[in-house]
Every structure is written in C-alpha cells, then in structure tokens.
PDB file of N, CA, C and O in Angstrom:
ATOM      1  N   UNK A 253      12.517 -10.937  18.273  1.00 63.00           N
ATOM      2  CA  UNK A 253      13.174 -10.225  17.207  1.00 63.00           C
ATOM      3  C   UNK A 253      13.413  -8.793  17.664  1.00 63.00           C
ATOM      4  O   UNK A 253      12.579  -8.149  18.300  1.00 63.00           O
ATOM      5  N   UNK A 254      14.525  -8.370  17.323  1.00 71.00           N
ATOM      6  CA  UNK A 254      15.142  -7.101  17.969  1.00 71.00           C
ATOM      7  C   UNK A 254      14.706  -6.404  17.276  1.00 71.00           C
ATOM      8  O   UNK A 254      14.185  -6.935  16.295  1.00 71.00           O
ATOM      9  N   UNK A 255      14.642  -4.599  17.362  1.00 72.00           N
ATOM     10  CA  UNK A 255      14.259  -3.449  16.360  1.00 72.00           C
ATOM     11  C   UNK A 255      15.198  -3.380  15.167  1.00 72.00           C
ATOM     12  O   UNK A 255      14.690  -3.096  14.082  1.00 72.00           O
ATOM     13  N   UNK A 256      16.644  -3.628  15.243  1.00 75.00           N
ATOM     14  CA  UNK A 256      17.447  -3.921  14.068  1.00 75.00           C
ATOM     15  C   UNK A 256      16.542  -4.650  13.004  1.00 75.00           C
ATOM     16  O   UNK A 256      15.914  -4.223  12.036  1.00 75.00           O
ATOM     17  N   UNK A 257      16.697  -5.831  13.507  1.00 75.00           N
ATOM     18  CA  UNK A 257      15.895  -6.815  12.654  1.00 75.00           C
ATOM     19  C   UNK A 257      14.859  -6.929  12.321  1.00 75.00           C
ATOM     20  O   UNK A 257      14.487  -7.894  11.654  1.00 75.00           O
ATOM     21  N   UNK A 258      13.793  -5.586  12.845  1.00 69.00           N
ATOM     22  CA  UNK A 258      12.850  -5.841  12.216  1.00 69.00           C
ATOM     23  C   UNK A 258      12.892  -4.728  11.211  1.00 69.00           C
ATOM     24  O   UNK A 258      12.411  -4.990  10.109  1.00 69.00           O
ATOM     25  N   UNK A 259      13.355  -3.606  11.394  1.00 71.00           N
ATOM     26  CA  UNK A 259      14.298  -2.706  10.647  1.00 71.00           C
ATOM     27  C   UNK A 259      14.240  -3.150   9.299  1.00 71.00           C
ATOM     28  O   UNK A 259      13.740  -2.613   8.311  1.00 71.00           O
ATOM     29  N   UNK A 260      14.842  -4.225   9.436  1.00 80.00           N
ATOM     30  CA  UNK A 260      15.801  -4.738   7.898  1.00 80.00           C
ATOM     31  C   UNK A 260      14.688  -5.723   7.587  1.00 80.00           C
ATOM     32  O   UNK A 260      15.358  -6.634   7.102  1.00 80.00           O
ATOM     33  N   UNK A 261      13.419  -6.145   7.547  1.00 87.00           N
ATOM     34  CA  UNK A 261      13.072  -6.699   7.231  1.00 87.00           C
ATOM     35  C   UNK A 261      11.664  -6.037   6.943  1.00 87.00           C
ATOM     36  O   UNK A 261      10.819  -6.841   6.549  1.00 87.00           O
ATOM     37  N   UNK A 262      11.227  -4.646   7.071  1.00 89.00           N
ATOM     38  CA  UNK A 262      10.093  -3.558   6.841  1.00 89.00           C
ATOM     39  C   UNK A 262      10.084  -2.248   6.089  1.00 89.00           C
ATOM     40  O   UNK A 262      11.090  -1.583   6.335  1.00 89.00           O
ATOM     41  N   UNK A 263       9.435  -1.814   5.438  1.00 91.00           N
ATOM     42  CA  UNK A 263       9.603  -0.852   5.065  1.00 91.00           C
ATOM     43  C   UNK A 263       8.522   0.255   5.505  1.00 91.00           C
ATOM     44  O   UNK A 263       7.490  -0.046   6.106  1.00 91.00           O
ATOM     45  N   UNK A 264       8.811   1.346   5.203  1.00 91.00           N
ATOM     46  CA  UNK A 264       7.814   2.341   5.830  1.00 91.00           C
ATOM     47  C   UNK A 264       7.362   2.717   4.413  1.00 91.00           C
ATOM     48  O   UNK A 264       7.993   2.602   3.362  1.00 91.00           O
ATOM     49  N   UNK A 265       5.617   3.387   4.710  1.00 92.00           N
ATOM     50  CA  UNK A 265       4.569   3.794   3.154  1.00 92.00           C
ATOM     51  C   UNK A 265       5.556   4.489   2.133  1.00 92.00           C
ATOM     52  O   UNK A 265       5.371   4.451   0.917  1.00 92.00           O
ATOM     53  N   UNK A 266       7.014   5.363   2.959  1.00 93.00           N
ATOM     54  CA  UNK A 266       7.264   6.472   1.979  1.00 93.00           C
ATOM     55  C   UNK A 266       8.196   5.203   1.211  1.00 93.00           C
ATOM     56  O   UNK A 266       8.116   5.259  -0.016  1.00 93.00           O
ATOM     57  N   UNK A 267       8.949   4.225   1.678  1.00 94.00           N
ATOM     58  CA  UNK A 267       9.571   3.258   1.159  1.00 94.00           C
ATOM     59  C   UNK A 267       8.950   2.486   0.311  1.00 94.00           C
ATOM     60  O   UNK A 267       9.439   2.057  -0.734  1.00 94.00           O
ATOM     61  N   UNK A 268       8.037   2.311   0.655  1.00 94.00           N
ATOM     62  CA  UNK A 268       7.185   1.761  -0.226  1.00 94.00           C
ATOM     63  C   UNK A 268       6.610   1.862  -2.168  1.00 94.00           C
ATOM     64  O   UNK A 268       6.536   1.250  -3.234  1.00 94.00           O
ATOM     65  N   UNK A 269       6.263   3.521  -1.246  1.00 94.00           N
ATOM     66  CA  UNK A 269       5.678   4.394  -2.245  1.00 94.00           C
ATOM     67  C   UNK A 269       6.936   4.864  -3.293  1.00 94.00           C
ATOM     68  O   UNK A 269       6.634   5.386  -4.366  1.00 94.00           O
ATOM     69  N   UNK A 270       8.149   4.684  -2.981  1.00 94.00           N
ATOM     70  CA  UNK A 270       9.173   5.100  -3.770  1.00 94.00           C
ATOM     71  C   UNK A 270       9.552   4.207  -4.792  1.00 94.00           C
ATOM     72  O   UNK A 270      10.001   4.476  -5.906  1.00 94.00           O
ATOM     73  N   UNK A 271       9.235   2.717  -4.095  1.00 93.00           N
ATOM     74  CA  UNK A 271       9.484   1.431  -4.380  1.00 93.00           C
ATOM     75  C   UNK A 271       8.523   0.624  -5.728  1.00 93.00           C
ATOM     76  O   UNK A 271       8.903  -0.331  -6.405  1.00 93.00           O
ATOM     77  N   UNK A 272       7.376   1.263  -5.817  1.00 93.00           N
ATOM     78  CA  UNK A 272       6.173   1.169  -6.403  1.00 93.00           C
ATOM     79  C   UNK A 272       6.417   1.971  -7.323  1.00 93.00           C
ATOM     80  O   UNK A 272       6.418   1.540  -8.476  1.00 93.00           O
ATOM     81  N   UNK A 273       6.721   3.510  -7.036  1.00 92.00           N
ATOM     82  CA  UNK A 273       6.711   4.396  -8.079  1.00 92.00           C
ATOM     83  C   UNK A 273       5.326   4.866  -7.966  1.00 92.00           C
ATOM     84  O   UNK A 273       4.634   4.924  -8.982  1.00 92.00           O
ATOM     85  N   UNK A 274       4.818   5.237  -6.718  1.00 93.00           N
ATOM     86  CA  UNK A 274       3.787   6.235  -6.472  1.00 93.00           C
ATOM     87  C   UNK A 274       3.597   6.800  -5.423  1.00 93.00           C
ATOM     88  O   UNK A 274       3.976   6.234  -4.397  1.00 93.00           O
ATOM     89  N   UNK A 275       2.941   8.111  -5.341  1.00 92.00           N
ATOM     90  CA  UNK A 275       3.298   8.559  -4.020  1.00 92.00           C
ATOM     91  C   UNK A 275       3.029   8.334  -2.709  1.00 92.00           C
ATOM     92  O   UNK A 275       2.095   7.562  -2.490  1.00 92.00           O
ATOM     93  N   UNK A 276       3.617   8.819  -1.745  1.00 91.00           N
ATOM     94  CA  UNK A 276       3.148   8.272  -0.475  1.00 91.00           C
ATOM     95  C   UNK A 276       1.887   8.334   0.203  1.00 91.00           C
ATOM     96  O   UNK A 276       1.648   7.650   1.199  1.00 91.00           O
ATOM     97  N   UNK A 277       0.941   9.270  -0.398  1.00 91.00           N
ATOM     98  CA  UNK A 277      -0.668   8.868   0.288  1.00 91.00           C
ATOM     99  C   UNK A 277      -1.193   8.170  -0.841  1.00 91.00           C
ATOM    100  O   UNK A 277      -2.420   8.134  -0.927  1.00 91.00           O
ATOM    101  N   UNK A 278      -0.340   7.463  -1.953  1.00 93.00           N
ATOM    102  CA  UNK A 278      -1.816   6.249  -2.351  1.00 93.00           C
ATOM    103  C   UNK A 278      -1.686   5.108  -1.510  1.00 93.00           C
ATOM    104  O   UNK A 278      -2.711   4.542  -1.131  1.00 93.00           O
ATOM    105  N   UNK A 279      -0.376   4.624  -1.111  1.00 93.00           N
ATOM    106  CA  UNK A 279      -0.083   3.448  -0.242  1.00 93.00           C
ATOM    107  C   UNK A 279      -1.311   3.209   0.800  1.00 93.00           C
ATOM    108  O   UNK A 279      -1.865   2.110   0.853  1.00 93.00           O
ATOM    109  N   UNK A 280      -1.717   4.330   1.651  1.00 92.00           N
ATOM    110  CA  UNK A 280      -3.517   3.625   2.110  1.00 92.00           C
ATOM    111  C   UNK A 280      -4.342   3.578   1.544  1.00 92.00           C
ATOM    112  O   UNK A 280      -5.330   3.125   2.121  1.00 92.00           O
ATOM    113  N   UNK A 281      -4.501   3.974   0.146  1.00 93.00           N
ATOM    114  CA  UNK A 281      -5.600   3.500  -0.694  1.00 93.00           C
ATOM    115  C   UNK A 281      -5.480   2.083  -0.842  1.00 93.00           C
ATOM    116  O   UNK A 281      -6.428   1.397  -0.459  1.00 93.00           O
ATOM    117  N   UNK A 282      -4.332   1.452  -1.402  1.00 94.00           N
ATOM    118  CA  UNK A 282      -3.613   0.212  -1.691  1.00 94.00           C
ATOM    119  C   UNK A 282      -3.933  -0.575  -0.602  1.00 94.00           C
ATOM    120  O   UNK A 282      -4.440  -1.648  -0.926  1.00 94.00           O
ATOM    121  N   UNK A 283      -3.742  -0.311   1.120  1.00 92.00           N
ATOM    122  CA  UNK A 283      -3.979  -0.919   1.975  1.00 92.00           C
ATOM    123  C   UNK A 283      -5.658  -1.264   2.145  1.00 92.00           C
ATOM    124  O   UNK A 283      -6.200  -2.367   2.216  1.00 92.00           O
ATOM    125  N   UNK A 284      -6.257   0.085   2.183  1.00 92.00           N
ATOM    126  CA  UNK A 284      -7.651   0.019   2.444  1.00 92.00           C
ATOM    127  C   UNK A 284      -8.529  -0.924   1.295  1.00 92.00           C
ATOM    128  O   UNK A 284      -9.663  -1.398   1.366  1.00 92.00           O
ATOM    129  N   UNK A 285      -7.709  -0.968   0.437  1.00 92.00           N
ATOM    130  CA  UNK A 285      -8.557  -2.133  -0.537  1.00 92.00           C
ATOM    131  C   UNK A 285      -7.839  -3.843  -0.644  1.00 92.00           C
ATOM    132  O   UNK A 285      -8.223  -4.884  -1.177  1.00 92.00           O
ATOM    133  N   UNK A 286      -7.114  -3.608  -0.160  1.00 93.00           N
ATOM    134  CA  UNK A 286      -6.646  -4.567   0.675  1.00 93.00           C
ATOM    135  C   UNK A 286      -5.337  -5.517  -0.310  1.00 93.00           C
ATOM    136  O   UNK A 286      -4.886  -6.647  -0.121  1.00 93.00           O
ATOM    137  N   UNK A 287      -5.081  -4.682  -1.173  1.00 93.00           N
ATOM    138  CA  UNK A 287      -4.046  -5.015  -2.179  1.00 93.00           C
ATOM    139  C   UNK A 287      -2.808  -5.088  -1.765  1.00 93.00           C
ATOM    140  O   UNK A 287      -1.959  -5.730  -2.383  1.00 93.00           O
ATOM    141  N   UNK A 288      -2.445  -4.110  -0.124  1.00 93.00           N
ATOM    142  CA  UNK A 288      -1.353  -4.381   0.357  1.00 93.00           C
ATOM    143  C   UNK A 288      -1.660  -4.906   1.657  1.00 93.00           C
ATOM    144  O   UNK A 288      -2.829  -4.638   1.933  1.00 93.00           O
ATOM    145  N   UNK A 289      -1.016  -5.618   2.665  1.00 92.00           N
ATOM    146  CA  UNK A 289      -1.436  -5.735   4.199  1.00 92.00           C
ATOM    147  C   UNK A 289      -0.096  -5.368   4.814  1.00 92.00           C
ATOM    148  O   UNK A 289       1.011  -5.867   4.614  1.00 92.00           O
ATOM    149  N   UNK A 290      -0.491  -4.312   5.658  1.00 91.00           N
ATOM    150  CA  UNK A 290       0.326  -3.856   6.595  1.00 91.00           C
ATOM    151  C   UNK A 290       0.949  -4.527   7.873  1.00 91.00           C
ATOM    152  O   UNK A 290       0.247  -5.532   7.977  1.00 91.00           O
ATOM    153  N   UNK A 291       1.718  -4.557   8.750  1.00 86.00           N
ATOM    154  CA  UNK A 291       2.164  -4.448   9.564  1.00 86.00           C
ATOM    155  C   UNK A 291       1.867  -3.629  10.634  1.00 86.00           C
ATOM    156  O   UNK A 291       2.226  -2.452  10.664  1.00 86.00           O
ATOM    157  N   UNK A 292       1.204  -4.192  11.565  1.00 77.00           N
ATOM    158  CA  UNK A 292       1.302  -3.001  12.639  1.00 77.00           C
ATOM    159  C   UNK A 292       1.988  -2.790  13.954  1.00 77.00           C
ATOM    160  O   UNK A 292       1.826  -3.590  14.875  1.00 77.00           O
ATOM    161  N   UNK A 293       2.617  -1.917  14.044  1.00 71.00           N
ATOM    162  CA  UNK A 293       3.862  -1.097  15.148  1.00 71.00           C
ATOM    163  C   UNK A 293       3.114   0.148  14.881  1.00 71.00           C
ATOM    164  O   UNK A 293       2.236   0.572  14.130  1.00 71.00           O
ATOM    165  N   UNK A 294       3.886   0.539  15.860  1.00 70.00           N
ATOM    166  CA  UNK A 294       3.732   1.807  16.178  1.00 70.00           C
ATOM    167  C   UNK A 294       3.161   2.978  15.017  1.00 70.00           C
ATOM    168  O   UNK A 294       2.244   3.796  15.092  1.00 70.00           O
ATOM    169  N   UNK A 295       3.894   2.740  14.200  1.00 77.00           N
ATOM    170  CA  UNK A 295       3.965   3.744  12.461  1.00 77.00           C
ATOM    171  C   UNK A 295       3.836   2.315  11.865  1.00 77.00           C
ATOM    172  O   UNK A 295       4.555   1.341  12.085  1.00 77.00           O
ATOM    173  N   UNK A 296       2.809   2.415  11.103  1.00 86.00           N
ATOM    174  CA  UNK A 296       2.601   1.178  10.236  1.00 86.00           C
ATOM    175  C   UNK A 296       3.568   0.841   9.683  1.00 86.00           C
ATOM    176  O   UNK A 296       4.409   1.737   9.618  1.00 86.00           O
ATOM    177  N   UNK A 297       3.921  -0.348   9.109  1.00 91.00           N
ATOM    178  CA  UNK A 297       4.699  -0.384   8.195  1.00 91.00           C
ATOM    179  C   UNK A 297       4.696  -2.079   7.156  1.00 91.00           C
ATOM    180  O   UNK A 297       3.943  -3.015   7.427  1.00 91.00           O
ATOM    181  N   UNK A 298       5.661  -2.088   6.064  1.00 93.00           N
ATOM    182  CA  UNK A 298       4.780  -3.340   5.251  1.00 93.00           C
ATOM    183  C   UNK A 298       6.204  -4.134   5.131  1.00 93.00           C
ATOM    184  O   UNK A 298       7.270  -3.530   5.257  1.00 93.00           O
ATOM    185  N   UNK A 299       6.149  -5.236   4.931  1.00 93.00           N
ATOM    186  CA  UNK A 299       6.858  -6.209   5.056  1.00 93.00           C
ATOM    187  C   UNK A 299       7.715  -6.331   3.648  1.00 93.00           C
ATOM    188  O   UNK A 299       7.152  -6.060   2.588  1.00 93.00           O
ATOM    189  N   UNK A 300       8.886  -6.687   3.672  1.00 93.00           N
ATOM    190  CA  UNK A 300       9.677  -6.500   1.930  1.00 93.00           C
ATOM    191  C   UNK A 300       8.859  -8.010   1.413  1.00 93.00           C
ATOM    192  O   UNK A 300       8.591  -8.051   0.212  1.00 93.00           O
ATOM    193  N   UNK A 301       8.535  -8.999   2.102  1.00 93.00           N
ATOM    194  CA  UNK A 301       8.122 -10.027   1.461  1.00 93.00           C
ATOM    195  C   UNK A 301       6.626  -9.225   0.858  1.00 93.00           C
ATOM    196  O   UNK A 301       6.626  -8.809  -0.301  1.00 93.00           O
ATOM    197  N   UNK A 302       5.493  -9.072   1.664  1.00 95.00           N
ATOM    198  CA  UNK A 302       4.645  -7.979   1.254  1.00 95.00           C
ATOM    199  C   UNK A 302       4.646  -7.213  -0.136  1.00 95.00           C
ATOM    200  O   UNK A 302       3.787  -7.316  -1.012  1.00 95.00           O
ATOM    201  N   UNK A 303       5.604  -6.550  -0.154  1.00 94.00           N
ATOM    202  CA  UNK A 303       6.042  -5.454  -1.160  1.00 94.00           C
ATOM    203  C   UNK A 303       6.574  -6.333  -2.338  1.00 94.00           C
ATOM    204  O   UNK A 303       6.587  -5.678  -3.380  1.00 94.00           O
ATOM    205  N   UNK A 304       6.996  -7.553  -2.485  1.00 94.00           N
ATOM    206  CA  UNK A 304       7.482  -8.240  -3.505  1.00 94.00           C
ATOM    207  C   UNK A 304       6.579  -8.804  -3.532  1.00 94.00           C
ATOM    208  O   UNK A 304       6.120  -8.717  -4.671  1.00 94.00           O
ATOM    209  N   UNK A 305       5.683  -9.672  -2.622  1.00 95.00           N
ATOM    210  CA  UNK A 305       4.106 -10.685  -3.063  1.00 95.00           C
ATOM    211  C   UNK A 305       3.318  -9.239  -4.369  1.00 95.00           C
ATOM    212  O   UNK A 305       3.335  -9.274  -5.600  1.00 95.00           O
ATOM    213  N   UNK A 306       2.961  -8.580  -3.810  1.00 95.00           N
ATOM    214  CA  UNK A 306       2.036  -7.208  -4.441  1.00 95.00           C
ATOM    215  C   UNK A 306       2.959  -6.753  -5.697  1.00 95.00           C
ATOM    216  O   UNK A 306       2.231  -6.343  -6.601  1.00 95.00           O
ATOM    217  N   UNK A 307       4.277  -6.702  -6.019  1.00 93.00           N
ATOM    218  CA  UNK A 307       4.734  -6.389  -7.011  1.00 93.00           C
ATOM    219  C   UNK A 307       4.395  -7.555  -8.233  1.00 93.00           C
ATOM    220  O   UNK A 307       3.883  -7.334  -9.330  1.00 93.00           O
ATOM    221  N   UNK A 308       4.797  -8.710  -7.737  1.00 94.00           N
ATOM    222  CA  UNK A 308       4.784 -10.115  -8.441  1.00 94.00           C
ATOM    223  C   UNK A 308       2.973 -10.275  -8.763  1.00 94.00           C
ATOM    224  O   UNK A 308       2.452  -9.980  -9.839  1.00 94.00           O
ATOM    225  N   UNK A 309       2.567 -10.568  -8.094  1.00 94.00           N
ATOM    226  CA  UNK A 309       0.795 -10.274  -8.254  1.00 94.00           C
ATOM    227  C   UNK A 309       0.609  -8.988  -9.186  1.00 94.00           C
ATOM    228  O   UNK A 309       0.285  -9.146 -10.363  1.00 94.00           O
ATOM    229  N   UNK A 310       0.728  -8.249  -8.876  1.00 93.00           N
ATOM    230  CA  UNK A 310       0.130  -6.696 -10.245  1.00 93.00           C
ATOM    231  C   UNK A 310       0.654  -7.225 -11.329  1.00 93.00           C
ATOM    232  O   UNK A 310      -0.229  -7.664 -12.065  1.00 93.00           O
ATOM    233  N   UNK A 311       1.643  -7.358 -11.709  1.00 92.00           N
ATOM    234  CA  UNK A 311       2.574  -7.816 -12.617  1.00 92.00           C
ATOM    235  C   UNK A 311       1.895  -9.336 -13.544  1.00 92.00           C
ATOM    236  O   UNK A 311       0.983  -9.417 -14.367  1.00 92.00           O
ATOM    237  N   UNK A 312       2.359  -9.867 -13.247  1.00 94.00           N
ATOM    238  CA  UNK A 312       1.466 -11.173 -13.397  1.00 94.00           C
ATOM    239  C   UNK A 312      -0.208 -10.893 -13.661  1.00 94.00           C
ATOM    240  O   UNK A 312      -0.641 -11.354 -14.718  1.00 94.00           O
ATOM    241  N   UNK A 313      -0.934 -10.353 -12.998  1.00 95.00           N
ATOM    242  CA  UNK A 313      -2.130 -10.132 -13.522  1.00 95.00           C
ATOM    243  C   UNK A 313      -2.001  -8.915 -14.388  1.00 95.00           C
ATOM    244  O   UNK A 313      -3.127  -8.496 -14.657  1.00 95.00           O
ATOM    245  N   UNK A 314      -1.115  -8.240 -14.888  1.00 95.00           N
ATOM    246  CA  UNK A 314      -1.159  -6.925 -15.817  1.00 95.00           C
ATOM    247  C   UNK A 314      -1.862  -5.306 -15.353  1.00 95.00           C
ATOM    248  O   UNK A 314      -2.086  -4.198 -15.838  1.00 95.00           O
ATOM    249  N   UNK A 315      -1.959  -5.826 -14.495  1.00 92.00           N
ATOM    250  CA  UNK A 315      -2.535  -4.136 -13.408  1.00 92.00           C
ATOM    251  C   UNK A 315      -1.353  -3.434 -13.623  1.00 92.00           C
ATOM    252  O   UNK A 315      -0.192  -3.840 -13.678  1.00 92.00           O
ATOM    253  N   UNK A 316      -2.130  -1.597 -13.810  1.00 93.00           N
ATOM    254  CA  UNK A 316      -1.120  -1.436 -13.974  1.00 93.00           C
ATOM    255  C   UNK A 316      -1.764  -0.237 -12.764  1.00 93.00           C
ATOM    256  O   UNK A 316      -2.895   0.228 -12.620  1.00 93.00           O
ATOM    257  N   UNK A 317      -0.714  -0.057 -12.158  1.00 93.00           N
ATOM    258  CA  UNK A 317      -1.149   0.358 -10.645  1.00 93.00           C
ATOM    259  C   UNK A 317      -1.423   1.733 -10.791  1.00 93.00           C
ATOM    260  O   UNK A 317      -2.210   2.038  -9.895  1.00 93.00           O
ATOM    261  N   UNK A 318      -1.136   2.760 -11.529  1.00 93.00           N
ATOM    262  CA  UNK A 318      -1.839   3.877 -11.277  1.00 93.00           C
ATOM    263  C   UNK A 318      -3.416   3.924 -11.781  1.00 93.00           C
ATOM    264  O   UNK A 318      -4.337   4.595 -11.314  1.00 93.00           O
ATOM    265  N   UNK A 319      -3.428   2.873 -13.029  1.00 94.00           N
ATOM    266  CA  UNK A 319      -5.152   3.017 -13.133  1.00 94.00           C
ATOM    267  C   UNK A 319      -5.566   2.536 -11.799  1.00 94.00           C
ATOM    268  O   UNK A 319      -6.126   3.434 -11.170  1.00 94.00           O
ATOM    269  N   UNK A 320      -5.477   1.427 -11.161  1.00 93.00           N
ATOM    270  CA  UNK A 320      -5.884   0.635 -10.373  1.00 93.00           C
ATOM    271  C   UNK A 320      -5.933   1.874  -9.144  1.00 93.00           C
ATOM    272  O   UNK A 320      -6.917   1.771  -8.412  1.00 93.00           O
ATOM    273  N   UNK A 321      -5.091   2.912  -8.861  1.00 95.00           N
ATOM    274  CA  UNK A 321      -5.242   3.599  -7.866  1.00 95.00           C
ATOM    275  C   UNK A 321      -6.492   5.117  -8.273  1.00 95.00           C
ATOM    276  O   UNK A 321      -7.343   5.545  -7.493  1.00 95.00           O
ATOM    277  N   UNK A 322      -6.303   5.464  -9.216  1.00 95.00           N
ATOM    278  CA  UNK A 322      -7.508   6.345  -9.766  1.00 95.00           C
ATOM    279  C   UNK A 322      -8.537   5.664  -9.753  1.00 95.00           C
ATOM    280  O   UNK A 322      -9.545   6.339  -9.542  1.00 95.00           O
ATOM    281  N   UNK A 323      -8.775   4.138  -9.951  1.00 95.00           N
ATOM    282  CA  UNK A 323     -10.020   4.133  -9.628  1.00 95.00           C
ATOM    283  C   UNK A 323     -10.611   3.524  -8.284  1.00 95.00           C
ATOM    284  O   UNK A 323     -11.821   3.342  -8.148  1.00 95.00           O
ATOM    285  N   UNK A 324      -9.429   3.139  -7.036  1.00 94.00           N
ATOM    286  CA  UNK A 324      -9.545   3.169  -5.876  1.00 94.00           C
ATOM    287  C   UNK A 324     -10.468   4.813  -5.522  1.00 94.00           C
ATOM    288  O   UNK A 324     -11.588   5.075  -5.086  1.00 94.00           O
ATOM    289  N   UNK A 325      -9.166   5.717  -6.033  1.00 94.00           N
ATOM    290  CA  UNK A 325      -9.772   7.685  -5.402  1.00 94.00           C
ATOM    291  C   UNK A 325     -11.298   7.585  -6.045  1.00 94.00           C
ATOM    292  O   UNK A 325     -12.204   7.589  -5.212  1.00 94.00           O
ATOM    293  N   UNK A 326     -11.646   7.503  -7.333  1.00 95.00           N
ATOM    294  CA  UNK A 326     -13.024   7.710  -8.056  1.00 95.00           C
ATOM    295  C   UNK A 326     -13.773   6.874  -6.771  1.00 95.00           C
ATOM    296  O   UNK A 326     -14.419   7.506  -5.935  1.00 95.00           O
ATOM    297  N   UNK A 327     -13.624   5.380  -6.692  1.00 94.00           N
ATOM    298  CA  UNK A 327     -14.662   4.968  -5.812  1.00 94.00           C
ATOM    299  C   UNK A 327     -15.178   5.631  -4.710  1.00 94.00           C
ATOM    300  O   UNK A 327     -16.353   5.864  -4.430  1.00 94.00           O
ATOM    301  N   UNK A 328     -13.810   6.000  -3.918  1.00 92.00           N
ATOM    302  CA  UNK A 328     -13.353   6.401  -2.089  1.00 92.00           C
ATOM    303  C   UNK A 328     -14.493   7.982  -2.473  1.00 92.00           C
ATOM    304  O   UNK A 328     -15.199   8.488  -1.600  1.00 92.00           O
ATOM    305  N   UNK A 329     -14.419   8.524  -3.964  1.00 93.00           N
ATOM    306  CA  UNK A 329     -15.133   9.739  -4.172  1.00 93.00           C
ATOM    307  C   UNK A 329     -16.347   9.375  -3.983  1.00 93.00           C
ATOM    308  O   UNK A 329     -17.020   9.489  -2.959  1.00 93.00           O
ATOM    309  N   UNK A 330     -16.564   9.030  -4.761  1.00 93.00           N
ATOM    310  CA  UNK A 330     -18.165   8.364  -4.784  1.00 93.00           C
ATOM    311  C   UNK A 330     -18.983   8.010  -3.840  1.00 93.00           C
ATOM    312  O   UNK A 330     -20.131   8.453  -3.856  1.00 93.00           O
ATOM    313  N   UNK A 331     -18.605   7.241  -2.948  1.00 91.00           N
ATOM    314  CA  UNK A 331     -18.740   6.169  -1.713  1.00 91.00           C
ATOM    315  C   UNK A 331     -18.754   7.808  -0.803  1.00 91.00           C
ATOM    316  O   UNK A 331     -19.753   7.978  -0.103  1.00 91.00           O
ATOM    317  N   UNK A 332     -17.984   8.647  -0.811  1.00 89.00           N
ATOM    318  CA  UNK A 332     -18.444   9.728   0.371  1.00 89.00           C
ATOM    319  C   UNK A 332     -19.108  10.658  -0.122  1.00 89.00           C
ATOM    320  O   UNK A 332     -19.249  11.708   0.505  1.00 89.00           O
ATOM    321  N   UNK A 333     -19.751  10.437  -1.566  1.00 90.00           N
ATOM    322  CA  UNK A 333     -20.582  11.140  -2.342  1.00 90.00           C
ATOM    323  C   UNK A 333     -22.406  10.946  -1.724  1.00 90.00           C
ATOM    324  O   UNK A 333     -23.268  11.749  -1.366  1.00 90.00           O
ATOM    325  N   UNK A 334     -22.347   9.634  -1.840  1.00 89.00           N
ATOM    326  CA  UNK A 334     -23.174   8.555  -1.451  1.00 89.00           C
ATOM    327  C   UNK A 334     -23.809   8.902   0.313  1.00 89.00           C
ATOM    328  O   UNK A 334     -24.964   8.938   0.739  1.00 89.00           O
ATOM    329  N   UNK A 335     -22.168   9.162   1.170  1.00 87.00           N
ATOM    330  CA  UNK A 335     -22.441   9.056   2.057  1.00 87.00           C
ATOM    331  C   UNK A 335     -23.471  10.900   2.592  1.00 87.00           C
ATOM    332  O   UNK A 335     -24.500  11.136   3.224  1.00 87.00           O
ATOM    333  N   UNK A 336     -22.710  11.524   2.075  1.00 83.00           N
ATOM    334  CA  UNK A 336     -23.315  12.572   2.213  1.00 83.00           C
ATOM    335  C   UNK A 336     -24.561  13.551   1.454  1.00 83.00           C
ATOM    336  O   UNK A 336     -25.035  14.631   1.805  1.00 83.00           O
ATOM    337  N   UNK A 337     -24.926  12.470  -0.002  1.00 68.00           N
ATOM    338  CA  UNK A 337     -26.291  12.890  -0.060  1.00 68.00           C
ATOM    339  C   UNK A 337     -26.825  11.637  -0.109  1.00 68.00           C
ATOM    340  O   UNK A 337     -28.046  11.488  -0.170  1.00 68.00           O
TER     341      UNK A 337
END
C-alpha cells in the first residue's frame, strides 16, 4: 500500500480530535485507556474505520465523551498522585 493510500485511509490525533469534538491532547488519553487503538508510522495515527468503530461504540453505550475524558485526567491525576507520595 502506497503513502497516498494510506493517506486516505488515516487520520492524524488533530483529525481526529476535530472529528470527536475534543481537543487534540485528549486523543492520548482516549488511546492510553485503550478506547481508541492507534496506528503506528512514523506520527501515530488512527484508522477512519477506528474513528467510526469508537464513535458507533460511545454512542450506543451512551458515553458521553467529555465526562469519560475528565475522568480519564482525574484518574491519570491521581495515579501520579499515588505515584509520588
């Protein structure tokens, strides 16, 4: 598969994040909890099938993704709260 084509078949976090309707550093929160799976090249990037599985899934289960990402940050807080005392 050529770079065209993979082009047209990926999107990059900020594509993503535009796509979602949130900004571009929650997209590794989303990854790191494993709600999205990335692609890896060079510059990560996530697959449009990806980005429609994760839309169709939130949706369907009624998540509504910015709680779901505040309480990704609260945990990621906590957890290096933890780590450092």
């Amino acid at each position: 598969m050529g770079s065209k084509e993979v082009d047209q078949i990926t999107l990059t976090y900020g594509e993503v994040a535009r796509s979602i309707r949130v900004s571009t550093d929650a997209i590794p929160l989303l990854v790191e909890a494993g709600l999205i799976k990335p692609l890896r090249f060079k510059q990560p990037k996530i697959s449009v099938y990806e980005l429609k599985r994760f839309a169709v899934e939130t949706a369907a289960a009624g998540i509504d993704i910015e709680a779901k990402l505040e309480q990704l940050r609260l945990e990621k807080k906590s957890k290096k709260m933890q780590e450092v005392g």
